[in-house]
Tab-separated table of C-alpha atoms in Angstrom:
chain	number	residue	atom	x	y	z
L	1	UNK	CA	-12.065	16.802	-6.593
L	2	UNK	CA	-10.455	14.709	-3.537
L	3	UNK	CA	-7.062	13.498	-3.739
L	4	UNK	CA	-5.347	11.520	-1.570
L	5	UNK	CA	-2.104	12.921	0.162
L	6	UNK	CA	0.534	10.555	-0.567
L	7	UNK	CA	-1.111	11.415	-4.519
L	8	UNK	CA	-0.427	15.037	-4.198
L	9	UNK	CA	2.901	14.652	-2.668
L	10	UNK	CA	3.766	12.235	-5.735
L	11	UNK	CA	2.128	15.034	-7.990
L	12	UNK	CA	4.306	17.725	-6.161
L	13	UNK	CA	7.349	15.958	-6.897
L	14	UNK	CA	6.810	15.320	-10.473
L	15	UNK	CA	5.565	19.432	-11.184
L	16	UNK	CA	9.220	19.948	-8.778
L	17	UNK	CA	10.849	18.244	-11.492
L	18	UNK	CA	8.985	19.199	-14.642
L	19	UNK	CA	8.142	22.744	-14.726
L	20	UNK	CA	11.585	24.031	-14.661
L	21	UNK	CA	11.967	22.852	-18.312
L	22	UNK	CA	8.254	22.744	-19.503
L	23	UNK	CA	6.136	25.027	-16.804
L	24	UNK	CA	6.623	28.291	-19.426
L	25	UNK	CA	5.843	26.194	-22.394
L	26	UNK	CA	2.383	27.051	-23.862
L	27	UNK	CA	-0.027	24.345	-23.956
L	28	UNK	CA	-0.576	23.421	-27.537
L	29	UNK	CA	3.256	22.202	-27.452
L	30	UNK	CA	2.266	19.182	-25.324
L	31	UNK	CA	1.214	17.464	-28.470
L	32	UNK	CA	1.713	13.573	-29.289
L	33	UNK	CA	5.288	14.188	-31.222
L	34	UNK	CA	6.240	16.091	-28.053
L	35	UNK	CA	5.123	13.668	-25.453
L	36	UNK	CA	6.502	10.944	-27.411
L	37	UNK	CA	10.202	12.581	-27.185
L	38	UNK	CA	9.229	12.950	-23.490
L	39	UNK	CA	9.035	9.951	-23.082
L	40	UNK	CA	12.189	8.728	-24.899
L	41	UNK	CA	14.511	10.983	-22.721
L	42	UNK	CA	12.868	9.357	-19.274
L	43	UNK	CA	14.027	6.220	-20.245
L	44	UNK	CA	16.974	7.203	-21.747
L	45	UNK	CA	17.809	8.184	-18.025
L	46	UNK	CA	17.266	4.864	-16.648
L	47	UNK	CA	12.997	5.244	-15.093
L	48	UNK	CA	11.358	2.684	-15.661
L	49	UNK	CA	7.732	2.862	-17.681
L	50	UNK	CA	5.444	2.932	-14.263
L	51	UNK	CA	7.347	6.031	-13.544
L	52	UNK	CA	7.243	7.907	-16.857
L	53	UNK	CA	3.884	7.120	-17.152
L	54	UNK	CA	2.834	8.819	-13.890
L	55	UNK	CA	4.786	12.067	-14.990
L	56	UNK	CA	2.821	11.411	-18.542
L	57	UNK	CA	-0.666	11.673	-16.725
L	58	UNK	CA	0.113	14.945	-14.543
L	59	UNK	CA	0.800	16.672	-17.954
L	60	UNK	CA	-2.177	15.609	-19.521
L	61	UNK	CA	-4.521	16.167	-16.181
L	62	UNK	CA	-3.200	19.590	-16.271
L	63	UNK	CA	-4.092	19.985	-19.857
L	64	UNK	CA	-7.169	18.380	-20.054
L	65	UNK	CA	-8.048	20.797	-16.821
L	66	UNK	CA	-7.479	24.118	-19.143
L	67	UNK	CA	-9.274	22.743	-21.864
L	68	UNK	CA	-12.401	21.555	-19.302
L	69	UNK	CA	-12.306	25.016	-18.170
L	70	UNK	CA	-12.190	26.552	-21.707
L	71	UNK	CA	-8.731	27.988	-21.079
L	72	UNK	CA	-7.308	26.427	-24.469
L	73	UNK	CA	-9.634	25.799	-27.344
L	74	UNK	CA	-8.778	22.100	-27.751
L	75	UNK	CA	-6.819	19.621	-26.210
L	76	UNK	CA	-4.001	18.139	-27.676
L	77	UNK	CA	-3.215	14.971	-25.480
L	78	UNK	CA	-6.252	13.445	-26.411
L	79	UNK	CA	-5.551	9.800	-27.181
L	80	UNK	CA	-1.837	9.895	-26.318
L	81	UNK	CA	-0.827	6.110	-25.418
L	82	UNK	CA	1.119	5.282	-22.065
L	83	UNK	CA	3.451	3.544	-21.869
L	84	UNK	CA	3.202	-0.598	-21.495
L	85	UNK	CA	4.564	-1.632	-18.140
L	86	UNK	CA	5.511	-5.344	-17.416
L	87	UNK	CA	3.169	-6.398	-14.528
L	88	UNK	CA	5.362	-7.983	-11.356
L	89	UNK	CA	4.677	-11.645	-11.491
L	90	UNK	CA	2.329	-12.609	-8.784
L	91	UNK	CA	3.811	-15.117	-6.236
L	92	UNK	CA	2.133	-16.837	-3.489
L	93	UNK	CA	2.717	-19.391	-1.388
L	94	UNK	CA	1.044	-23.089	-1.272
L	95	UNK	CA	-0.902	-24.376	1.853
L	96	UNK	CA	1.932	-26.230	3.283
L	97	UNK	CA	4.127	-23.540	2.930
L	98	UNK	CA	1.366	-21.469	4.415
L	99	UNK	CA	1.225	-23.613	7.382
L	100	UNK	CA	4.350	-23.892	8.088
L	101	UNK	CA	5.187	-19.944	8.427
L	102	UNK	CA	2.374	-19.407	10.957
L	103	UNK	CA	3.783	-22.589	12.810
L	104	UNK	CA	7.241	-21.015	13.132
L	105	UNK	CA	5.040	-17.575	14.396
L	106	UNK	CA	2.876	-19.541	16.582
L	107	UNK	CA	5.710	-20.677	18.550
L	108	UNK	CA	8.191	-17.822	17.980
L	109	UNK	CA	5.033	-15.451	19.825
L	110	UNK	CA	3.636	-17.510	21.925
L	111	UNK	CA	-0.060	-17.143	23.626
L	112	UNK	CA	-0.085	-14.560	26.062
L	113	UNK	CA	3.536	-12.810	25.222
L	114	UNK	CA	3.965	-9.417	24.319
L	115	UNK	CA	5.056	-10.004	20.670
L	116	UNK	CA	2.285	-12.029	19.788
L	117	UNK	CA	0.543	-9.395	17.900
L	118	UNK	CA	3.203	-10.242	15.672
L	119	UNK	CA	1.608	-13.501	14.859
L	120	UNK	CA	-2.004	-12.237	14.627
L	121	UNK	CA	-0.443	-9.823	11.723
L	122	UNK	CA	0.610	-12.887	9.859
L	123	UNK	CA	-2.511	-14.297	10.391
L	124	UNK	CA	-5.047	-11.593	9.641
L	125	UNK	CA	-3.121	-11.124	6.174
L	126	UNK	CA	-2.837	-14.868	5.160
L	127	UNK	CA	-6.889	-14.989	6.226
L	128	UNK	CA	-8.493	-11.987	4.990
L	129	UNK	CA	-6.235	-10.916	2.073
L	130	UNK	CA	-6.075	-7.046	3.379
L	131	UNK	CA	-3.544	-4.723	2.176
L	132	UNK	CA	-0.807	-4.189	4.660
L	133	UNK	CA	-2.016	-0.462	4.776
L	134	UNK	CA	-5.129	-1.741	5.653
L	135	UNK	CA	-4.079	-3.844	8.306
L	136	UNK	CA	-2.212	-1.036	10.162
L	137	UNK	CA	-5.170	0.989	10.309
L	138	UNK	CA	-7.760	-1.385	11.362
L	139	UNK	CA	-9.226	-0.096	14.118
L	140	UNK	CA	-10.867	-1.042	17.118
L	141	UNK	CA	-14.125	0.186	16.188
L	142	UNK	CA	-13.830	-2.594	13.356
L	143	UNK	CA	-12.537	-5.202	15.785
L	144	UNK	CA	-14.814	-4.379	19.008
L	145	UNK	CA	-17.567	-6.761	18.488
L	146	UNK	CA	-15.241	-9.550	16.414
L	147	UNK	CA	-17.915	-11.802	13.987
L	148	UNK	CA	-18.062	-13.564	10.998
L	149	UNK	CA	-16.140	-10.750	9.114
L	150	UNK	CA	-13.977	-7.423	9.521
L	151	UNK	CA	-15.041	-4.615	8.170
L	152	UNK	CA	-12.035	-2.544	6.650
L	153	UNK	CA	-12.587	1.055	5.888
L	154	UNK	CA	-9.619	2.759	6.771
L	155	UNK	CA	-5.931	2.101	6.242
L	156	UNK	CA	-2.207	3.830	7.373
L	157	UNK	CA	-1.044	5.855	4.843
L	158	UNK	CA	2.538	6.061	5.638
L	159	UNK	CA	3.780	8.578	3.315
L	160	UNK	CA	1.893	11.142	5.617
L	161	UNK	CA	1.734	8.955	8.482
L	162	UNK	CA	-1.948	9.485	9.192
L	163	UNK	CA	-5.408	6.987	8.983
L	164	UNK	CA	-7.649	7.302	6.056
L	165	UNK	CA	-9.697	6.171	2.902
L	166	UNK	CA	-8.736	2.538	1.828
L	167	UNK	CA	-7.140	2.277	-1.736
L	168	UNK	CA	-10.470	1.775	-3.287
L	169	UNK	CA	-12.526	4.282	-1.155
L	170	UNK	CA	-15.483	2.033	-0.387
L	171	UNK	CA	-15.550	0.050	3.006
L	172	UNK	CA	-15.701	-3.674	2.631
L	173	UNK	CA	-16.258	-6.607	4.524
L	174	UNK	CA	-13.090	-9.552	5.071
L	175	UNK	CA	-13.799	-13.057	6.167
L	176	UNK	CA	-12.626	-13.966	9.770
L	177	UNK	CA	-12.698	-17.205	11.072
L	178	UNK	CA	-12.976	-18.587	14.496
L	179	UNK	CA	-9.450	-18.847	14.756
L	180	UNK	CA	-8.695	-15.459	13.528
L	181	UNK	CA	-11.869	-14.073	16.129
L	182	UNK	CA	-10.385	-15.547	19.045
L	183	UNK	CA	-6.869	-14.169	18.162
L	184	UNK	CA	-7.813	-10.568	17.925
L	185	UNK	CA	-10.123	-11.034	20.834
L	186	UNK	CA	-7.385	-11.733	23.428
L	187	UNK	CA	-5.056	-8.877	21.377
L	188	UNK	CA	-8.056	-6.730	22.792
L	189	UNK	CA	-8.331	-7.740	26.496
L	190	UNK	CA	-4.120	-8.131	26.892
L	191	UNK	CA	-2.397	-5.704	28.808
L	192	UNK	CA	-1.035	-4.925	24.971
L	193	UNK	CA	-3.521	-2.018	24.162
L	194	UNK	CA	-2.497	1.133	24.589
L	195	UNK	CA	-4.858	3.716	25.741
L	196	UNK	CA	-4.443	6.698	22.778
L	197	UNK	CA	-4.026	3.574	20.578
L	198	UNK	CA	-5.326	4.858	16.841
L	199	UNK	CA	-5.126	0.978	15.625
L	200	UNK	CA	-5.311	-2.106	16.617
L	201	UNK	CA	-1.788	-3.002	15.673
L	202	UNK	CA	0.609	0.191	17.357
L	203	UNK	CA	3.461	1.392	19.254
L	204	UNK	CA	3.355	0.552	22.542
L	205	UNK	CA	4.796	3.878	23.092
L	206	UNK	CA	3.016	6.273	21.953
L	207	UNK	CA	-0.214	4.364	20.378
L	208	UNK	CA	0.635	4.987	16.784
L	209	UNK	CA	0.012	2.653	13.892
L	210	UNK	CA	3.292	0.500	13.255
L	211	UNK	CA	4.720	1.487	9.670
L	212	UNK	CA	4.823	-0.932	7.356
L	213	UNK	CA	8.344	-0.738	6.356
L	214	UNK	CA	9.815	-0.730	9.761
L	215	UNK	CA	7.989	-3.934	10.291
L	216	UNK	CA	9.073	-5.649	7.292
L	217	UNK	CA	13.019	-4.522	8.119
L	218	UNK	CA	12.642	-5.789	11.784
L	219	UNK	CA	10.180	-8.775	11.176
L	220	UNK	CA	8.893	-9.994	8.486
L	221	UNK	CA	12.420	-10.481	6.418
L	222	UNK	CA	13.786	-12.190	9.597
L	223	UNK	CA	11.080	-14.631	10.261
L	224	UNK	CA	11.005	-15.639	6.829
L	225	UNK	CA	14.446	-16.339	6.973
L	226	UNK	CA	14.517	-18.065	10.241
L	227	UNK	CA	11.041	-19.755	9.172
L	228	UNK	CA	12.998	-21.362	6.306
L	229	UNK	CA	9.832	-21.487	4.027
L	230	UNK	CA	10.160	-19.916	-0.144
L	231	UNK	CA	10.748	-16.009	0.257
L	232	UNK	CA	8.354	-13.728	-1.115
L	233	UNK	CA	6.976	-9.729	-0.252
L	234	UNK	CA	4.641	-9.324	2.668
L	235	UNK	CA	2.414	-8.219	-0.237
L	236	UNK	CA	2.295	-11.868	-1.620
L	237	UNK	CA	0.280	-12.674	1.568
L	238	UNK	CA	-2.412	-10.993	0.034
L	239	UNK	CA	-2.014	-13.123	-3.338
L	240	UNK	CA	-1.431	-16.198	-0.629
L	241	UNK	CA	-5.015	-15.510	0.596
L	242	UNK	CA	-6.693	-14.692	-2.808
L	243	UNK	CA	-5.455	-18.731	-3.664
């Protein structure tokens, strides 16, 4: 099987944590009583369930691996129950409020300025409800000949800082309007591309996709503020566009 990186690097950490303690363990101690007290000391230190969960399910891949393999004669993590997790409230804003934030970027990047990819960030995310991953690694093979929709097959992973599979694996298509076309068209012809660029959205530098985080930090936090409109995560753009 496939994994993603940033999933093996998360898997890498947890066995960097576990195996000290469990990794000479045999495997028919990994039973329910034992995973249950597990789970009692994680958050007895303060992790939250999302995060003891995730240890939770390396165990019992790795166990459910021997027993695939006929390494153990049985395999006793069947039917062991995560963890319930609170889901984050999803927040979004209205039309107006909508509006108004790609007003403020409208004028705060004007036409024709170097910054106003900026803008067409905002826009693309409040229009086509992409993942900001996703919108780092479009590329201009997906933007070249701009119709009635983008296709989005690839996104910036930044844990590894490299372009691949989107979250879900299979390419889709996103709407784009006219608007939305003629934005990204003139991002295309401007003296903005860079020639190694990897994305559409990148350092002007060195052509690299812009990471997400820096971007939020340096942007997104301040325009909100400045915009004056409700706060919410650049990920509620998403949940903006699915309204």
């Amino acid at each position: 099987r496939s994994f993603s990186q940033s999933h093996l690097i998360k898997v890498k950490g947890i066995l960097r944590e576990v195996i000290p303690d469990l990794g000479s363990l045999k495997p028919e101690r990994f039973h329910h009583g034992f995973l249950t007290e597990f789970q009692a000391k994680q958050l007895r230190r303060g992790l939250n369930p999302q995060t003891v969960n995730h240890k939770i399910q390396c165990m019992k891949a790795i166990i459910k691996h021997s027993f695939q393999c006929k390494r153990i004669p049985h395999n006793p993590v069947v039917g062991f129950s995560m963890l319930k997790s609170s889901a984050q409230d999803i927040d979004f804003w209205d039309r107006d409020e909508a509006e108004t934030f790609l007003s403020f970027a409208d004028q705060k990047y004007p036409l024709g300025s170097s910054s106003r990819w900026i803008y067409v960030v905002y826009l693309v995310a409040l229009n086509t409800g992409m993942r900001a991953g996703e919108i780092w690694g479009l590329r201009f093979t997906g933007t070249r000949a701009v119709g009635d929709v983008l296709r989005v097959d690839k996104q910036f992973d930044r844990s590894v800082r490299e372009i691949g599979p989107t979250k879900g694996k299979a390419a889709r298509n996103v709407p784009c309007n006219q608007h939305l076309r003629d934005e990204i068209t003139a991002l295309l012809k401007s003296c903005y591309r860079h020639a190694a660029a990897k994305s559409l959205f990148h350092h002007d530098e060195t052509g690299d996709p812009i990471c997400h985080e820096v971007f939020r930090r340096r942007f997104f936090e301040r325009d909100l503020k400045e915009s004056g409109v409700r706060r919410l995560r650049f990920h509620d753009l998403r949940h903006t566009a699915a309204t």
